[in-house]
Coordinates of C-alpha atoms and ligand atoms in Angstrom, one line a residue:
X1 CA 338.1 11.8 274.5
X2 CA 334.5 12.8 273.8
X3 CA 335.5 14.4 270.5
X4 CA 337.5 11.3 269.4
X5 CA 334.9 8.9 270.5
X6 CA 332.3 10.7 268.2
X7 CA 334.7 10.2 265.3
X8 CA 335.3 6.5 266.3
X9 CA 331.3 6.1 266.6
X10 CA 331.0 7.7 263.2
X11 CA 333.6 5.7 261.6
X12 CA 331.8 2.5 262.9
X13 CA 328.4 3.6 261.7
X14 CA 327.1 3.5 265.4
X15 CA 326.0 7.2 265.6
X16 CA 323.1 6.2 263.3
X17 CA 321.1 4.6 266.0
X18 CA 318.0 4.2 263.7
X19 CA 317.5 0.4 263.5
X20 CA 316.9 0.6 259.8
X21 CA 320.7 1.0 259.3
X22 CA 321.2 -2.7 259.6
X23 CA 319.7 -3.9 256.5
X24 CA 321.0 -7.2 255.5
X25 CA 320.8 -8.4 259.0
X26 CA 318.5 -7.7 262.1
X27 CA 319.1 -5.3 264.9
X28 CA 315.9 -5.8 266.7
X29 CA 314.4 -2.6 268.2
X30 CA 311.4 -0.7 267.5
X31 CA 311.4 3.2 267.1
X32 CA 309.6 3.9 270.3
X33 CA 311.3 1.4 272.4
X34 CA 312.9 2.2 275.9
X35 CA 316.5 3.0 275.9
X36 CA 319.5 2.5 278.1
X37 CA 322.4 4.8 278.4
X38 CA 325.8 3.5 277.8
X39 CA 328.2 5.2 280.1
X40 CA 332.1 5.1 279.9
X41 CA 333.8 3.8 283.0
X42 CA 336.8 5.8 281.9
X43 CA 335.3 9.5 282.6
X44 CA 331.8 8.5 283.7
X45 CA 330.2 10.2 280.8
X46 CA 327.3 9.1 278.8
X47 CA 328.3 7.8 275.2
X48 CA 325.1 7.2 273.7
X49 CA 321.5 5.9 274.4
X50 CA 320.6 2.5 273.0
X51 CA 317.2 1.1 272.2
X52 CA 316.0 -1.9 274.2
X53 CA 314.5 -4.8 272.3
X54 CA 310.9 -5.5 273.2
X55 CA 309.0 -8.9 273.2
X56 CA 307.6 -8.1 269.7
X57 CA 311.2 -7.2 268.5
X58 CA 312.3 -10.6 269.7
X59 CA 309.6 -12.5 268.0
X60 CA 310.4 -10.7 264.7
X61 CA 313.9 -11.5 265.1
X62 CA 313.3 -15.2 265.9
X63 CA 311.0 -15.5 262.9
X64 CA 313.7 -13.8 260.3
X65 CA 316.4 -16.0 261.9
X66 CA 314.3 -19.1 261.3
X67 CA 314.0 -18.2 257.6
X68 CA 317.5 -17.2 257.2
X69 CA 318.6 -20.6 258.5
X70 CA 316.7 -22.5 255.8
X71 CA 318.9 -20.5 253.4
X72 CA 322.1 -20.4 255.3
X73 CA 322.4 -24.1 256.1
X74 CA 322.1 -25.1 252.5
X75 CA 325.0 -22.7 251.5
X76 CA 328.2 -24.8 251.1
X77 CA 330.2 -24.5 254.2
X78 CA 333.2 -23.0 252.3
X79 CA 330.9 -20.3 251.0
X80 CA 329.8 -19.5 254.5
X81 CA 333.6 -19.6 255.3
X82 CA 334.2 -16.9 252.7
X83 CA 331.6 -14.5 254.3
X84 CA 333.5 -15.0 257.5
X85 CA 336.8 -14.3 255.8
X86 CA 335.3 -10.9 254.5
X87 CA 334.1 -10.2 258.1
X88 CA 337.8 -10.8 259.2
X89 CA 338.9 -8.3 256.5
X90 CA 336.3 -5.8 257.5
X91 CA 337.5 -6.3 261.3
X92 CA 341.2 -5.5 260.1
X93 CA 340.0 -2.3 258.5
X94 CA 337.9 -1.3 261.6
X95 CA 340.6 -2.6 264.2
X96 CA 341.8 0.8 265.4
X97 CA 338.1 2.2 265.8
X98 CA 336.6 -1.0 267.3
X99 CA 339.4 -1.4 269.6
X100 CA 339.1 2.3 270.8
X101 CA 335.4 1.8 271.4
X102 CA 336.2 -1.4 273.3
X103 CA 338.6 0.5 275.5
X104 CA 336.3 3.5 276.0
X105 CA 333.0 1.7 276.6
X106 CA 334.6 -1.2 278.6
X107 CA 337.5 0.4 280.3
X108 CA 340.3 -1.9 279.4
X109 CA 343.7 -0.6 278.1
X110 CA 343.9 0.4 274.6
X111 CA 346.4 -2.3 274.0
X112 CA 344.1 -4.9 275.3
X113 CA 341.2 -3.3 273.2
X114 CA 343.2 -3.8 270.1
X115 CA 344.2 -7.3 271.3
X116 CA 340.6 -8.1 271.7
X117 CA 339.7 -7.1 268.1
X118 CA 342.8 -9.1 267.0
X119 CA 341.3 -12.2 268.8
X120 CA 338.1 -11.6 266.6
X121 CA 340.4 -11.5 263.4
X122 CA 342.1 -14.7 264.6
X123 CA 339.0 -16.5 265.0
X124 CA 337.6 -15.6 261.7
X125 CA 340.9 -16.8 260.0
X126 CA 340.5 -20.1 262.1
X127 CA 336.8 -20.4 261.0
X128 CA 337.6 -19.9 257.4
X129 CA 340.0 -23.0 257.4
X130 CA 337.3 -24.8 259.6
X131 CA 334.8 -24.3 257.0
X132 CA 336.6 -26.9 254.7
X133 CA 337.2 -29.2 257.7
X134 CA 334.0 -30.1 259.3
X135 CA 334.9 -33.8 259.1
X136 CA 333.1 -36.6 260.4
X137 CA 334.6 -40.3 260.7
X138 CA 333.8 -43.2 258.6
X139 CA 333.4 -46.8 260.4
X140 CA 333.5 -50.3 259.1
X141 CA 330.1 -52.0 259.3
X142 CA 329.7 -55.5 260.8
X143 CA 327.5 -56.1 258.0
X144 CA 328.7 -57.1 254.4
X145 CA 328.2 -54.3 251.8
X146 CA 327.3 -51.9 254.3
X147 CA 328.7 -48.4 254.9
X148 CA 328.8 -46.3 258.0
X149 CA 329.8 -42.8 258.6
X150 CA 328.8 -39.9 260.6
X151 CA 328.2 -36.3 259.5
X152 CA 327.7 -33.0 261.2
X153 CA 324.8 -30.7 260.6
X154 CA 324.0 -27.4 262.0
X155 CA 321.6 -27.0 265.0
X156 CA 319.7 -23.9 263.9
X157 CA 319.6 -20.7 265.8
X158 CA 322.3 -20.2 268.3
X159 CA 321.6 -17.7 271.2
X160 CA 324.9 -15.9 272.4
X161 CA 324.7 -14.1 275.8
X162 CA 328.1 -12.5 276.4
X163 CA 329.6 -10.4 279.1
X164 CA 330.8 -6.8 279.5
X165 CA 334.5 -7.9 280.1
X166 CA 335.2 -9.1 276.5
X167 CA 332.3 -7.3 274.7
X168 CA 333.3 -8.3 271.2
X169 CA 335.7 -11.2 271.2
X170 CA 333.7 -13.8 273.1
X171 CA 330.8 -13.1 270.6
X172 CA 333.1 -13.7 267.7
X173 CA 334.5 -17.0 269.1
X174 CA 330.9 -18.1 269.1
X175 CA 329.5 -16.5 266.1
X176 CA 332.3 -17.3 263.7
X177 CA 332.3 -21.1 264.5
X178 CA 328.4 -21.1 264.6
X179 CA 328.3 -19.6 261.2
X180 CA 330.7 -21.7 259.2
X181 CA 328.9 -24.6 260.8
X182 CA 325.6 -23.3 259.2
X183 CA 323.8 -21.8 262.2
X184 CA 322.4 -18.3 262.4
X185 CA 323.0 -16.4 265.7
X186 CA 321.1 -14.2 267.9
X187 CA 323.4 -12.0 270.1
X188 CA 322.4 -10.6 273.3
X189 CA 325.5 -8.4 274.5
X190 CA 326.1 -7.2 278.0
X191 CA 323.7 -4.1 278.8
X192 CA 327.0 -2.5 280.2
X193 CA 328.7 -2.4 276.6
X194 CA 325.8 -2.2 274.1
X195 CA 327.6 0.0 271.7
X196 CA 330.2 -2.5 271.0
X197 CA 327.4 -4.9 270.0
X198 CA 326.0 -2.3 267.7
X199 CA 329.3 -1.8 266.2
X200 CA 329.8 -5.4 265.4
X201 CA 326.4 -5.9 264.1
X202 CA 327.0 -3.0 261.7
X203 CA 330.1 -4.3 260.4
X204 CA 328.8 -7.8 259.9
X205 CA 325.7 -6.5 258.4
X206 CA 327.5 -4.5 255.8
X207 CA 329.3 -7.8 254.8
X208 CA 326.3 -9.6 254.6
X209 CA 324.4 -7.0 252.6
X210 CA 327.5 -6.8 250.1
X211 CA 327.0 -10.4 249.5
X212 CA 323.2 -10.2 249.0
X213 CA 322.6 -12.3 252.0
X214 CA 319.0 -12.4 253.5
X215 CA 318.2 -10.8 256.9
X216 CA 318.6 -12.8 260.0
X217 CA 321.9 -14.5 259.8
X218 CA 323.3 -12.1 262.4
X219 CA 321.0 -10.6 264.8
X220 CA 321.4 -8.3 267.8
X221 CA 319.0 -7.8 270.6
X222 CA 319.7 -5.5 273.5
X223 CA 318.2 -5.7 277.0
X224 CA 318.4 -8.1 279.9
X225 CA 314.8 -9.3 279.3
X226 CA 316.2 -10.9 276.1
X227 CA 318.2 -13.3 278.0
X228 CA 315.4 -15.1 279.5
X229 CA 313.4 -15.2 276.2
X230 CA 316.4 -17.0 274.6
X231 CA 316.8 -19.4 277.5
X232 CA 313.2 -20.6 277.5
X233 CA 312.6 -20.6 273.7
X234 CA 312.4 -24.0 272.2
X235 CA 313.3 -22.5 268.9
X236 CA 316.8 -22.1 270.1
X237 CA 318.5 -25.3 270.3
X238 CA 321.9 -23.9 271.7
X239 CA 322.7 -21.2 274.1
X240 CA 326.2 -20.1 274.6
X241 CA 326.4 -18.0 277.9
X242 CA 329.4 -16.3 279.4
X243 CA 329.1 -14.7 282.7
X244 CA 328.9 -15.5 286.4
X245 CA 328.3 -18.9 288.0
X246 CA 325.2 -17.5 289.7
X247 CA 323.5 -16.6 286.5
X248 CA 324.9 -19.6 284.6
X249 CA 323.1 -21.8 286.9
X250 CA 319.8 -20.1 286.1
X251 CA 320.6 -20.3 282.3
X252 CA 321.8 -23.9 282.4
X253 CA 318.6 -25.3 284.3
X254 CA 316.3 -23.2 282.0
X255 CA 318.0 -24.5 278.8
X256 CA 318.3 -28.1 280.2
X257 CA 314.5 -28.2 281.4
X258 CA 313.5 -27.8 277.6
X259 CA 316.3 -30.2 276.5
X260 CA 318.3 -27.4 274.8
X261 CA 322.1 -27.4 274.8
X262 CA 324.2 -24.9 276.5
X263 CA 327.9 -23.9 276.3
X264 CA 328.8 -22.3 279.6
X265 CA 331.8 -20.2 280.3
X266 CA 331.4 -19.0 283.9
X267 CA 333.6 -18.1 286.9
X268 CA 337.3 -18.6 287.4
X269 CA 339.4 -18.7 290.4
X270 CA 342.7 -19.0 288.7
X271 CA 346.0 -19.7 290.6
X272 CA 349.6 -19.6 289.6
X273 CA 351.9 -21.9 291.5
X274 CA 355.3 -20.3 291.9
X275 CA 357.8 -22.9 292.5
X276 CA 361.3 -22.5 294.1
X277 CA 362.6 -23.4 290.7
X278 CA 360.7 -20.6 289.0
X279 CA 362.4 -17.8 286.8
X280 CA 361.2 -15.1 289.3
X281 CA 361.3 -12.1 287.0
X282 CA 359.2 -13.9 284.5
X283 CA 356.9 -14.9 287.3
X284 CA 356.4 -11.3 288.6
X285 CA 355.5 -10.0 285.2
X286 CA 353.1 -13.0 284.7
X287 CA 351.5 -12.6 288.1
X288 CA 351.1 -8.8 287.9
X289 CA 349.6 -8.8 284.5
X290 CA 347.3 -11.7 285.2
X291 CA 346.0 -9.9 288.4
X292 CA 345.8 -6.4 287.4
X293 CA 345.3 -6.6 283.5
X294 CA 341.9 -5.6 282.5
X295 CA 341.6 -4.4 286.1
X296 CA 341.1 -8.1 287.3
X297 CA 338.0 -8.4 285.3
X298 CA 339.1 -11.5 283.0
X299 CA 337.5 -14.7 284.0
X300 CA 341.1 -15.9 283.4
X301 CA 342.5 -13.2 285.7
X302 CA 345.1 -14.5 288.2
X303 CA 343.3 -14.4 291.8
X304 CA 345.8 -16.5 293.8
X305 CA 349.5 -17.0 293.9
X306 CA 350.6 -20.1 295.7
X307 CA 354.1 -19.6 296.5
X308 CA 357.0 -22.0 297.8
X309 CA 357.9 -21.3 301.4
X310 CA 361.7 -20.8 300.5
X311 CA 361.2 -18.0 298.1
X312 CA 358.0 -16.7 299.7
X313 CA 359.4 -13.5 301.5
X314 CA 361.6 -12.6 298.4
X315 CA 358.7 -13.1 296.1
X316 CA 356.7 -11.0 298.3
X317 CA 358.9 -8.1 298.4
X318 CA 359.5 -8.1 294.7
X319 CA 355.8 -8.2 294.0
X320 CA 355.3 -5.3 296.4
X321 CA 357.8 -3.2 294.7
X322 CA 356.2 -4.1 291.3
X323 CA 352.8 -3.1 292.6
X324 CA 354.4 0.2 293.5
X325 CA 355.2 0.9 290.0
X326 CA 351.7 0.4 288.7
X327 CA 350.2 3.4 287.0
X328 CA 346.4 3.7 287.4
X329 CA 344.4 6.0 285.1
X330 CA 342.8 6.6 281.8
X331 CA 343.1 3.2 279.8
X332 CA 343.3 5.2 276.5
X333 CA 346.5 6.7 277.9
X334 CA 349.1 3.9 277.0
X335 CA 351.3 4.9 279.9
X336 CA 348.8 3.5 282.4
X337 CA 348.6 -0.1 283.4
X338 CA 345.3 -0.3 285.2
X339 CA 341.9 1.3 284.0
X340 CA 338.7 1.6 285.9
X341 CA 336.3 -1.3 287.0
X342 CA 333.1 -1.2 284.9
X343 CA 330.6 0.3 287.3
X344 CA 329.6 1.2 290.9
X345 CA 328.3 -2.2 291.5
X346 CA 331.9 -3.6 290.6
X347 CA 333.5 -1.2 292.9
X348 CA 331.1 -2.2 295.7
X349 CA 332.1 -5.8 295.2
X350 CA 335.7 -4.9 295.4
X351 CA 335.2 -2.9 298.6
X352 CA 333.0 -5.6 300.0
X353 CA 335.6 -8.3 299.4
X354 CA 338.4 -6.4 301.1
X355 CA 336.2 -5.9 304.1
X356 CA 335.2 -9.5 304.1
X357 CA 338.7 -10.6 303.6
X358 CA 339.9 -8.5 306.6
X359 CA 337.3 -9.9 308.9
X360 CA 338.4 -13.4 307.9
X361 CA 342.1 -12.8 308.5
X362 CA 343.5 -11.4 305.4
X363 CA 346.7 -9.4 305.8
X364 CA 347.0 -6.8 303.2
X365 CA 350.5 -6.3 302.1
X366 CA 349.6 -3.8 299.3
X367 CA 346.3 -1.9 300.4
X368 CA 343.4 -1.2 298.3
X369 CA 341.1 1.6 297.9
X370 CA 338.7 3.6 295.9
X371 CA 340.3 6.6 293.8
X372 CA 338.3 9.7 293.4
X373 CA 338.6 13.1 292.0
X374 CA 340.6 14.3 288.9
X375 CA 341.7 12.2 286.9
X376 CA 339.3 9.4 288.4
X377 CA 336.1 11.3 288.0
X378 CA 334.0 8.3 287.0
X379 CA 334.6 6.9 290.7
X380 CA 335.3 3.5 289.2
X381 CA 339.1 3.4 289.5
X382 CA 340.3 1.2 292.3
X383 CA 343.9 0.3 293.6
X384 CA 345.0 -3.3 292.7
X385 CA 346.0 -4.8 296.2
X386 CA 347.6 -7.9 297.5
X387 CA 346.7 -9.9 300.6
X388 CA 348.1 -13.0 302.5
X389 CA 345.4 -15.4 303.1
X390 CA 344.4 -19.1 303.6
X391 CA 342.8 -20.9 300.8
X392 CA 339.8 -21.8 302.7
X393 CA 338.6 -18.3 303.5
X394 CA 335.1 -17.7 302.1
X395 CA 336.2 -14.7 300.2
X396 CA 339.2 -16.6 298.6
X397 CA 336.8 -19.3 297.4
X398 CA 334.7 -16.9 295.6
X399 CA 335.5 -15.0 292.3
X400 CA 335.6 -11.2 292.9
X401 CA 335.8 -9.5 289.4
X402 CA 338.4 -7.0 290.5
X403 CA 342.3 -6.7 291.0
X404 CA 342.5 -8.3 294.5
X405 CA 345.5 -10.8 294.5
X406 CA 345.8 -13.5 297.4
X407 CA 348.9 -15.0 298.5
X408 CA 349.2 -18.5 299.9
X409 CA 352.3 -20.3 301.1
X410 CA 353.2 -24.0 300.3
X411 CA 355.7 -26.7 301.2
X412 CA 355.3 -29.6 298.7
X413 CA 354.0 -29.6 295.2
X414 CA 351.2 -32.1 296.0
X415 CA 350.1 -29.5 298.7
X416 CA 350.3 -26.8 295.9
X417 CA 348.3 -28.6 293.6
X418 CA 345.6 -29.5 296.0
X419 CA 345.5 -25.7 297.2
X420 CA 345.1 -24.7 293.4
X421 CA 342.3 -27.4 292.9
X422 CA 340.7 -26.7 296.2
X423 CA 338.2 -24.1 295.1
X424 CA 334.8 -24.5 293.2
X425 CA 335.9 -23.2 290.0
X426 CA 338.1 -24.6 287.2
X427 CA 339.0 -22.4 284.5
X428 CA 342.7 -21.5 284.2
X429 CA 345.8 -22.4 286.2
X430 CA 349.6 -22.3 285.9
X431 CA 352.9 -23.2 287.3
X432 CA 356.1 -21.2 287.0
X433 CA 358.9 -23.7 287.3
X434 CA 362.0 -24.6 285.3
X435 CA 361.9 -28.0 286.8
X436 CA 360.6 -30.7 284.3
X437 CA 359.4 -33.1 286.9
X438 CA 357.3 -30.5 288.6
X439 CA 355.8 -29.2 285.2
X440 CA 354.8 -32.7 284.2
X441 CA 353.2 -33.6 287.6
X442 CA 351.2 -30.4 287.4
X443 CA 350.1 -31.3 283.8
X444 CA 349.4 -35.1 284.8
X445 CA 346.1 -36.7 285.7
X446 CA 347.1 -35.8 289.4
X447 CA 347.8 -32.3 288.6
X448 CA 345.5 -29.3 287.8
X449 CA 341.8 -29.8 287.4
X450 CA 341.3 -26.8 285.3
X451 CA 340.4 -26.6 281.5
X452 CA 343.5 -24.6 281.0
X453 CA 346.8 -25.4 282.5
X454 CA 350.0 -23.5 281.7
X455 CA 353.5 -23.9 282.4
X456 CA 355.7 -20.6 282.6
X457 CA 352.8 -18.5 281.3
X458 CA 350.3 -16.8 283.5
X459 CA 346.6 -17.7 283.7
X460 CA 345.0 -15.1 281.3
X461 CA 345.6 -14.6 277.5
X462 CA 344.8 -17.8 276.1
X463 CA 345.2 -18.1 272.2
X464 CA 342.2 -18.7 270.0
X465 CA 343.6 -21.8 268.7
X466 CA 342.9 -24.0 271.6
X467 CA 339.6 -25.0 273.1
X468 CA 338.6 -22.3 275.8
X469 CA 336.7 -23.2 279.0
X470 CA 336.7 -24.9 282.2
X471 CA 335.5 -27.5 284.7
X472 CA 333.4 -27.6 287.8
X473 CA 331.5 -24.4 288.5
X474 CA 333.2 -22.9 285.4
X475 CA 330.4 -24.8 283.5
X476 CA 332.4 -27.3 281.5
X477 CA 331.9 -25.5 278.1
X478 CA 334.4 -25.1 275.3
X479 CA 334.5 -22.4 272.8
X480 CA 337.0 -21.2 270.1
X481 CA 339.8 -23.5 268.8
X482 CA 340.5 -27.3 268.6
X483 CA 337.3 -29.2 267.9
X484 CA 335.1 -27.0 270.0
X485 CA 333.0 -26.4 266.8
X486 CA 331.4 -29.9 267.4
X487 CA 329.3 -28.1 270.1
X488 CA 327.7 -26.0 267.6
X489 CA 326.7 -29.0 265.4
X490 CA 324.2 -32.1 265.5
X491 CA 326.1 -35.4 265.0
X492 CA 324.3 -37.8 262.8
X493 CA 325.4 -41.6 262.3
X494 CA 324.5 -42.9 258.8
X495 CA 324.4 -46.7 257.8
X496 CA 323.9 -47.5 254.0
X497 CA 323.0 -50.9 252.8
X498 CA 324.1 -51.4 249.3
X499 CA 323.6 -55.3 249.3
X500 CA 320.5 -57.0 248.1
X501 CA 319.7 -58.4 251.6
X502 CA 318.7 -57.0 254.9
X503 CA 321.0 -58.6 257.4
X504 CA 320.1 -57.3 261.0
X505 CA 322.8 -56.1 263.3
X506 CA 324.0 -58.3 266.3
X507 CA 323.4 -61.4 264.1
X508 CA 319.6 -61.3 264.8
X509 CA 317.5 -63.6 262.6
X510 CA 314.1 -62.2 261.6
X511 CA 312.8 -64.5 258.6
X512 CA 309.2 -63.9 257.4
Ligands
UN1_601 C1 337.1 -13.8 279.5 O1 337.7 -13.2 280.4 O2 335.8 -14.0 279.4 O3 342.3 -15.9 278.0 C2 337.8 -14.4 278.2 C3 342.0 -14.7 278.0 C4 341.4 -14.1 276.8 C5 340.0 -14.4 277.1 C6 339.2 -14.2 278.3 N1 341.8 -14.5 275.7 O4 342.4 -13.9 278.9

């Protein structure tokens, strides 16, 4: 892979790690800055070193971004949309290389790497259309010859702090919308996947440069220190954070403390209810992909199966059989289903969760374990496992970013729904049933309490057209489709008096 990856990095312009390459936009990092190594979880090898941004780099980037905003906000939204259209076209050209880099640097399967780049292309298409649809409402005034309407203005600089598991797509959901809305962006990618950040920045920088755009519209700053700077910076009115609930709590209070806004996409603890009226074959595929896809490292990964008692044993046996067929290994080899976890810390969390589960009474019907030796030389490959548990176990209430699936039995749908809702998180949920009454009850106000609720589809793999996000400890933010764009703008209510008197609202008389 090492040879291939050099070609991929070369094609993406990432090999030239001199910050000067990103003219047309900023990649904040000075020549003598400290570096971090990007290691591939696929084979444990170092891909490249990347410079960390210093506090001075941060200042310089914010200054440039402030200047760029003055220009960008006045460019008509459809013109901004046209730049995003060109970005989408550039992504189409780079899909194979970028998808391969995602797969190699993050460890997800090649198919999923390509799928992630496809999500980027899709959100660009969505944003291009949106650039002509930033609609506000008009209202009838209670006063004669008055007109009321509302309009949406950009916020300014949007800080985007993204996670390793979707190293490119989540940034683009945010940035494509933020840009057409008239904002400029500063991106801090995960320090575990910095090269994906550099590659994306290079692609957008080239598009911006070809259009003679000023520097500062798209900015990239690498290093964990940047997160704190963004969270505490009044010049950044909106921070979009994707990551754990623990860090999300810190981000959200820092940003709220300065009256900034945040969009939070935090942990999920997603369940599928498998009814006795489910299509079992479909349910097995949905459950297994949901649990082991991306090695269980999606915030939408399926963590719990809540299965009707009448089909429980049968389903359990079929599931065990399906797990027996899983091929674990190099994610770039398309025959494999499951790639590695991201790093040692992730492997430790996986092992810890299994141990804790066992102490609490979890009965493993498919055993886990860490794989070592050839071809698992990185040491980050683990066996997807399945355990029978009770919903109240502490470990079941937590999100473990690993392929561990918990089985829980239910008798009535009311009970299943309350088990599904009975966790602190509220991102994604699903029911597998061919029974219309059950499906509707699951989607009703008394049903799932999650931001995403699906019928006969698993919990992961949401399309970009819908608003993406969840409730409770998932943070309440919405990104991507539908009207999620409104979070990236400030709303202004305008009242215009075209009469020759000044009537006051609420009928108040004030004569001089
Ligand atoms: C995430 O895991 O942070 O719905 C995002 C999905 C993907 C996005 C997941 N479209 O699984």
